[in-house]
Amino acid sequence: MHYDYVPLPERLPLRWPGGKRVALFLTINLETWDLIKDTDKPYYAGGPAILPDTLPGNVPDFPNFAWREYGQRVGVWRLYDLFDEMGIKPAVTMNAVTGLRRTAMVTAALQRGCEVIAHNYEQGELLTNFAGDVEAERRVIERTLAVYEQVCGRKAQGWLSSSLRGTLNTADILAEKGLKFYCDLMNDDQPYLVQTPHGPIVSTPYSNEINDFTLLTRRGHTTAEYLDVLMEELTVLHEEGAKTGRIMNLGLHPHVSGRAYRISALREFLQYAKSLPGVWFTTREEVASWYLEHHHEHIPPKA
């Protein structure tokens, strides 16, 4: 894969359809971890633990497993209820094993017309584990995409790697398989093209910065501070979007934002977003399809 370094001042203004200023992606991560792994090494379950002293993979870590599982049993339904109340369709990312083992969460998303994004096979299996073996990585991606099609009834259009841990080959394999967008590159407030031997794929950046796990769990912000961060980010992007369109991604985890005492912050943020003219509640697929047609109006190809 290859993408050019094109700093913001060297780009043409990005004009979203209908004069929109900010494409807002609201992304709920439907992630599933194995309770145990066949290893005596510490098991990295896709993110920091709620309790320290990580156990070997072959020893059940019930506090950390159950903390995340709360999101599947309770938290995600609280989030779905909120989005229904607000009349907004979020996107969801789906590990393949979520579709196989925790199907109800995915069925609920599909029934609501949510965008579903392929999100690796199992959350604790990182593509970087296969960084030196292209064929092994390709098999993981192919297995994931096959389950996606089985569960969702259509081919996947985009991809987010578990813990955003892709390799130099990931975008190439995804383009080879016909996917339109790739979320792992968190380096921009706008889409851009990633070039591969199989044609371009659109980078639609995810964010580890504007992310409930980072803000609330890693950094320990209060719920009020979390709300302030989200509102300030959108306010600035909305102002800047008058000159050239922007993307804002809010990453949500059901075991984090789906807690009862945090839901009001998300509700207030969504109310604020709906009050701003020019906020585009859209999908990555819609943005990627549009950008593939209009990218030359934003970042012209080099001579």
GROMACS .gro file of C-alpha atoms in nm:
model
  303
    1MET     CA    1   0.000   0.000   0.000
    2HIS     CA    2   0.102   0.360  -0.048
    3TYR     CA    3  -0.050   0.698   0.025
    4ASP     CA    4   0.093   1.040  -0.050
    5TYR     CA    5   0.171   1.295   0.215
    6VAL     CA    6  -0.056   1.584   0.119
    7PRO     CA    7  -0.078   1.842   0.399
    8LEU     CA    8  -0.412   2.015   0.446
    9PRO     CA    9  -0.312   2.351   0.289
   10GLU     CA   10  -0.214   2.177  -0.036
   11ARG     CA   11  -0.559   2.024  -0.086
   12LEU     CA   12  -0.855   2.177  -0.264
   13PRO     CA   13  -1.167   2.244  -0.054
   14LEU     CA   14  -1.363   1.928   0.016
   15ARG     CA   15  -1.730   1.995  -0.063
   16TRP     CA   16  -1.962   1.738   0.091
   17PRO     CA   17  -2.297   1.675  -0.080
   18GLY     CA   18  -2.565   1.930   0.002
   19GLY     CA   19  -2.315   2.170   0.153
   20LYS     CA   20  -2.264   1.957   0.464
   21ARG     CA   21  -1.973   2.051   0.688
   22VAL     CA   22  -1.898   1.740   0.896
   23ALA     CA   23  -1.952   1.374   0.810
   24LEU     CA   24  -2.027   1.223   1.152
   25PHE     CA   25  -1.954   0.854   1.198
   26LEU     CA   26  -2.100   0.699   1.514
   27THR     CA   27  -1.934   0.361   1.547
   28ILE     CA   28  -2.040   0.097   1.801
   29ASN     CA   29  -1.784  -0.182   1.828
   30LEU     CA   30  -1.942  -0.528   1.857
   31GLU     CA   31  -1.637  -0.718   1.973
   32THR     CA   32  -1.600  -1.070   2.110
   33TRP     CA   33  -1.302  -1.223   2.290
   34ASP     CA   34  -1.225  -1.585   2.362
   35LEU     CA   35  -1.248  -1.667   2.732
   36ILE     CA   36  -0.929  -1.872   2.705
   37LYS     CA   37  -0.651  -1.918   2.451
   38ASP     CA   38  -0.422  -2.219   2.409
   39THR     CA   39  -0.117  -2.036   2.541
   40ASP     CA   40   0.058  -1.971   2.868
   41LYS     CA   41   0.157  -1.623   2.752
   42PRO     CA   42  -0.046  -1.320   2.870
   43TYR     CA   43  -0.361  -1.284   2.659
   44TYR     CA   44  -0.406  -0.940   2.509
   45ALA     CA   45  -0.784  -0.925   2.477
   46GLY     CA   46  -0.802  -0.635   2.236
   47GLY     CA   47  -0.739  -0.360   2.488
   48PRO     CA   48  -0.626  -0.270   2.840
   49ALA     CA   49  -0.775  -0.470   3.123
   50ILE     CA   50  -1.008  -0.323   3.384
   51LEU     CA   51  -0.806  -0.515   3.646
   52PRO     CA   52  -0.425  -0.540   3.627
   53ASP     CA   53  -0.204  -0.851   3.638
   54THR     CA   54  -0.310  -1.006   3.309
   55LEU     CA   55  -0.342  -1.383   3.333
   56PRO     CA   56  -0.204  -1.645   3.094
   57GLY     CA   57  -0.433  -1.713   2.802
   58ASN     CA   58  -0.515  -2.064   2.924
   59VAL     CA   59  -0.648  -1.934   3.258
   60PRO     CA   60  -0.997  -1.776   3.258
   61ASP     CA   61  -0.986  -1.407   3.350
   62PHE     CA   62  -1.346  -1.367   3.461
   63PRO     CA   63  -1.328  -1.005   3.586
   64ASN     CA   64  -1.194  -0.875   3.255
   65PHE     CA   65  -1.404  -1.107   3.039
   66ALA     CA   66  -1.724  -1.030   3.227
   67TRP     CA   67  -1.652  -0.655   3.224
   68ARG     CA   68  -1.656  -0.661   2.845
   69GLU     CA   69  -1.943  -0.909   2.827
   70TYR     CA   70  -2.163  -0.662   3.016
   71GLY     CA   71  -2.171  -0.462   2.695
   72GLN     CA   72  -2.309  -0.759   2.502
   73ARG     CA   73  -2.569  -0.855   2.759
   74VAL     CA   74  -2.688  -0.508   2.864
   75GLY     CA   75  -2.489  -0.210   2.739
   76VAL     CA   76  -2.545  -0.245   2.365
   77TRP     CA   77  -2.923  -0.258   2.415
   78ARG     CA   78  -2.908   0.068   2.611
   79LEU     CA   79  -2.716   0.222   2.321
   80TYR     CA   80  -2.962   0.089   2.064
   81ASP     CA   81  -3.251   0.232   2.267
   82LEU     CA   82  -3.081   0.572   2.277
   83PHE     CA   83  -3.015   0.580   1.903
   84ASP     CA   84  -3.376   0.473   1.839
   85GLU     CA   85  -3.493   0.754   2.066
   86MET     CA   86  -3.277   1.005   1.876
   87GLY     CA   87  -3.378   0.876   1.533
   88ILE     CA   88  -3.014   0.810   1.438
   89LYS     CA   89  -2.864   0.498   1.281
   90PRO     CA   90  -2.514   0.424   1.412
   91ALA     CA   91  -2.263   0.205   1.235
   92VAL     CA   92  -2.138  -0.110   1.402
   93THR     CA   93  -1.814  -0.300   1.361
   94MET     CA   94  -1.843  -0.678   1.388
   95ASN     CA   95  -1.587  -0.942   1.471
   96ALA     CA   96  -1.678  -1.255   1.276
   97VAL     CA   97  -1.719  -1.451   1.599
   98THR     CA   98  -1.966  -1.187   1.719
   99GLY     CA   99  -2.181  -1.273   1.421
  100LEU     CA  100  -2.149  -1.642   1.498
  101ARG     CA  101  -2.172  -1.647   1.880
  102ARG     CA  102  -2.351  -1.325   1.974
  103THR     CA  103  -2.579  -1.297   1.673
  104ALA     CA  104  -2.857  -1.104   1.846
  105MET     CA  105  -2.645  -0.787   1.859
  106VAL     CA  106  -2.581  -0.800   1.485
  107THR     CA  107  -2.940  -0.891   1.400
  108ALA     CA  108  -3.057  -0.587   1.596
  109ALA     CA  109  -2.818  -0.366   1.400
  110LEU     CA  110  -2.932  -0.507   1.066
  111GLN     CA  111  -3.298  -0.466   1.160
  112ARG     CA  112  -3.228  -0.099   1.229
  113GLY     CA  113  -3.057  -0.051   0.894
  114CYS     CA  114  -2.718   0.013   1.050
  115GLU     CA  115  -2.399  -0.005   0.850
  116VAL     CA  116  -2.196  -0.313   0.951
  117ILE     CA  117  -1.818  -0.301   0.912
  118ALA     CA  118  -1.598  -0.612   0.911
  119HIS     CA  119  -1.374  -0.608   1.219
  120ASN     CA  120  -1.140  -0.907   1.204
  121TYR     CA  121  -1.225  -1.261   1.311
  122GLU     CA  122  -1.182  -1.249   1.690
  123GLN     CA  123  -1.087  -0.937   1.883
  124GLY     CA  124  -0.782  -1.089   2.050
  125GLU     CA  125  -0.639  -1.221   1.721
  126LEU     CA  126  -0.442  -0.932   1.570
  127LEU     CA  127  -0.338  -0.916   1.207
  128THR     CA  128   0.006  -0.810   1.327
  129ASN     CA  129   0.045  -1.168   1.451
  130PHE     CA  130   0.078  -1.255   1.081
  131ALA     CA  131   0.295  -0.960   0.973
  132GLY     CA  132   0.554  -1.190   0.818
  133ASP     CA  133   0.309  -1.427   0.650
  134VAL     CA  134   0.090  -1.270   0.382
  135GLU     CA  135  -0.100  -1.591   0.308
  136ALA     CA  136  -0.186  -1.645   0.675
  137GLU     CA  137  -0.317  -1.289   0.699
  138ARG     CA  138  -0.513  -1.336   0.378
  139ARG     CA  139  -0.676  -1.649   0.524
  140VAL     CA  140  -0.787  -1.459   0.835
  141ILE     CA  141  -0.937  -1.184   0.621
  142GLU     CA  142  -1.106  -1.431   0.386
  143ARG     CA  143  -1.252  -1.625   0.679
  144THR     CA  144  -1.381  -1.302   0.831
  145LEU     CA  145  -1.538  -1.185   0.506
  146ALA     CA  146  -1.706  -1.522   0.450
  147VAL     CA  147  -1.873  -1.504   0.792
  148TYR     CA  148  -1.971  -1.142   0.727
  149GLU     CA  149  -2.151  -1.241   0.407
  150GLN     CA  150  -2.317  -1.535   0.581
  151VAL     CA  151  -2.445  -1.321   0.868
  152CYS     CA  152  -2.523  -0.996   0.686
  153GLY     CA  153  -2.643  -1.132   0.352
  154ARG     CA  154  -2.411  -0.910   0.148
  155LYS     CA  155  -2.042  -0.861   0.091
  156ALA     CA  156  -1.847  -0.637   0.327
  157GLN     CA  157  -1.758  -0.293   0.193
  158GLY     CA  158  -1.512  -0.186   0.461
  159TRP     CA  159  -1.274  -0.302   0.730
  160LEU     CA  160  -1.146  -0.206   1.075
  161SER     CA  161  -0.869  -0.426   1.214
  162SER     CA  162  -0.885  -0.548   1.574
  163SER     CA  163  -0.712  -0.282   1.786
  164LEU     CA  164  -0.631  -0.114   1.452
  165ARG     CA  165  -0.335  -0.349   1.421
  166GLY     CA  166  -0.300  -0.404   1.048
  167THR     CA  167   0.012  -0.479   0.845
  168LEU     CA  168   0.172  -0.338   0.532
  169ASN     CA  169  -0.032  -0.596   0.340
  170THR     CA  170  -0.376  -0.541   0.491
  171ALA     CA  171  -0.500  -0.265   0.259
  172ASP     CA  172  -0.369  -0.455  -0.044
  173ILE     CA  173  -0.561  -0.770   0.054
  174LEU     CA  174  -0.878  -0.573   0.123
  175ALA     CA  175  -0.863  -0.399  -0.215
  176GLU     CA  176  -0.797  -0.737  -0.378
  177LYS     CA  177  -1.119  -0.861  -0.217
  178GLY     CA  178  -1.317  -0.565  -0.351
  179LEU     CA  179  -1.361  -0.359  -0.034
  180LYS     CA  180  -1.410   0.017  -0.071
  181PHE     CA  181  -1.287   0.161   0.257
  182TYR     CA  182  -1.029   0.106   0.526
  183CYS     CA  183  -1.046   0.258   0.875
  184ASP     CA  184  -0.711   0.182   1.042
  185LEU     CA  185  -0.519   0.496   0.940
  186MET     CA  186  -0.609   0.752   1.206
  187ASN     CA  187  -0.410   1.038   1.058
  188ASP     CA  188  -0.665   1.277   0.909
  189ASP     CA  189  -0.994   1.466   0.939
  190GLN     CA  190  -1.073   1.395   0.573
  191PRO     CA  191  -1.088   1.089   0.350
  192TYR     CA  192  -0.809   1.017   0.104
  193LEU     CA  193  -0.701   0.740  -0.131
  194VAL     CA  194  -0.468   0.458  -0.036
  195GLN     CA  195  -0.308   0.309  -0.345
  196THR     CA  196  -0.269  -0.068  -0.378
  197PRO     CA  197  -0.174  -0.306  -0.662
  198HIS     CA  198  -0.546  -0.379  -0.693
  199GLY     CA  199  -0.663  -0.019  -0.720
  200PRO     CA  200  -0.739   0.247  -0.461
  201ILE     CA  201  -0.920   0.200  -0.132
  202VAL     CA  202  -1.060   0.497   0.060
  203SER     CA  203  -0.921   0.578   0.402
  204THR     CA  204  -1.214   0.674   0.628
  205PRO     CA  205  -1.028   0.728   0.953
  206TYR     CA  206  -1.138   0.576   1.280
  207SER     CA  207  -1.020   0.758   1.594
  208ASN     CA  208  -0.847   0.635   1.906
  209GLU     CA  209  -0.861   0.993   2.034
  210ILE     CA  210  -1.234   1.062   2.007
  211ASN     CA  211  -1.315   0.729   2.162
  212ASP     CA  212  -1.494   0.634   2.482
  213PHE     CA  213  -1.236   0.367   2.569
  214THR     CA  214  -0.949   0.614   2.545
  215LEU     CA  215  -1.121   0.901   2.721
  216LEU     CA  216  -1.310   0.717   2.993
  217THR     CA  217  -1.108   0.401   3.057
  218ARG     CA  218  -0.750   0.476   2.961
  219ARG     CA  219  -0.740   0.841   3.069
  220GLY     CA  220  -1.005   0.835   3.338
  221HIS     CA  221  -1.199   1.143   3.231
  222THR     CA  222  -1.525   1.205   3.412
  223THR     CA  223  -1.852   1.173   3.222
  224ALA     CA  224  -1.882   1.553   3.216
  225GLU     CA  225  -1.530   1.588   3.076
  226TYR     CA  226  -1.608   1.323   2.815
  227LEU     CA  227  -1.908   1.525   2.699
  228ASP     CA  228  -1.699   1.844   2.688
  229VAL     CA  229  -1.439   1.674   2.467
  230LEU     CA  230  -1.699   1.546   2.221
  231MET     CA  231  -1.878   1.880   2.196
  232GLU     CA  232  -1.557   2.079   2.155
  233GLU     CA  233  -1.429   1.846   1.884
  234LEU     CA  234  -1.751   1.875   1.685
  235THR     CA  235  -1.773   2.252   1.739
  236VAL     CA  236  -1.425   2.313   1.595
  237LEU     CA  237  -1.470   2.070   1.306
  238HIS     CA  238  -1.806   2.229   1.225
  239GLU     CA  239  -1.645   2.575   1.211
  240GLU     CA  240  -1.359   2.449   0.996
  241GLY     CA  241  -1.602   2.259   0.775
  242ALA     CA  242  -1.734   2.586   0.637
  243LYS     CA  243  -1.409   2.609   0.439
  244THR     CA  244  -1.341   2.241   0.368
  245GLY     CA  245  -1.542   1.939   0.480
  246ARG     CA  246  -1.435   1.724   0.773
  247ILE     CA  247  -1.492   1.379   0.923
  248MET     CA  248  -1.558   1.308   1.290
  249ASN     CA  249  -1.563   0.952   1.416
  250LEU     CA  250  -1.688   0.868   1.764
  251GLY     CA  251  -1.586   0.518   1.868
  252LEU     CA  252  -1.820   0.357   2.121
  253HIS     CA  253  -1.787   0.035   2.321
  254PRO     CA  254  -2.101  -0.110   2.480
  255HIS     CA  255  -1.922  -0.197   2.804
  256VAL     CA  256  -1.803   0.165   2.834
  257SER     CA  257  -2.066   0.404   2.695
  258GLY     CA  258  -2.341   0.150   2.756
  259ARG     CA  259  -2.320   0.197   3.135
  260ALA     CA  260  -2.628   0.359   3.289
  261TYR     CA  261  -2.438   0.653   3.439
  262ARG     CA  262  -2.277   0.746   3.106
  263ILE     CA  263  -2.570   0.732   2.867
  264SER     CA  264  -2.684   1.088   2.942
  265ALA     CA  265  -2.353   1.228   2.811
  266LEU     CA  266  -2.398   1.051   2.478
  267ARG     CA  267  -2.762   1.166   2.461
  268GLU     CA  268  -2.660   1.528   2.517
  269PHE     CA  269  -2.387   1.506   2.254
  270LEU     CA  270  -2.627   1.361   1.996
  271GLN     CA  271  -2.878   1.636   2.072
  272TYR     CA  272  -2.606   1.893   2.015
  273ALA     CA  273  -2.497   1.729   1.689
  274LYS     CA  274  -2.856   1.731   1.561
  275SER     CA  275  -2.887   2.101   1.644
  276LEU     CA  276  -2.595   2.203   1.420
  277PRO     CA  277  -2.674   2.273   1.053
  278GLY     CA  278  -2.446   2.086   0.819
  279VAL     CA  279  -2.378   1.778   1.031
  280TRP     CA  280  -2.411   1.477   0.801
  281PHE     CA  281  -2.521   1.158   0.977
  282THR     CA  282  -2.389   0.923   0.717
  283THR     CA  283  -2.209   0.593   0.660
  284ARG     CA  284  -1.856   0.515   0.557
  285GLU     CA  285  -1.981   0.328   0.254
  286GLU     CA  286  -2.172   0.635   0.137
  287VAL     CA  287  -1.869   0.858   0.194
  288ALA     CA  288  -1.631   0.613   0.025
  289SER     CA  289  -1.855   0.571  -0.281
  290TRP     CA  290  -1.889   0.949  -0.313
  291TYR     CA  291  -1.517   1.006  -0.263
  292LEU     CA  292  -1.414   0.752  -0.526
  293GLU     CA  293  -1.604   0.966  -0.777
  294HIS     CA  294  -1.491   1.307  -0.647
  295HIS     CA  295  -1.140   1.259  -0.502
  296HIS     CA  296  -0.980   1.440  -0.797
  297GLU     CA  297  -1.171   1.753  -0.691
  298HIS     CA  298  -1.005   1.731  -0.351
  299ILE     CA  299  -0.655   1.590  -0.401
  300PRO     CA  300  -0.572   1.589  -0.774
  301PRO     CA  301  -0.346   1.306  -0.892
  302LYS     CA  302   0.019   1.393  -0.920
  303ALA     CA  303   0.143   1.447  -1.272
   0.00000   0.00000   0.00000
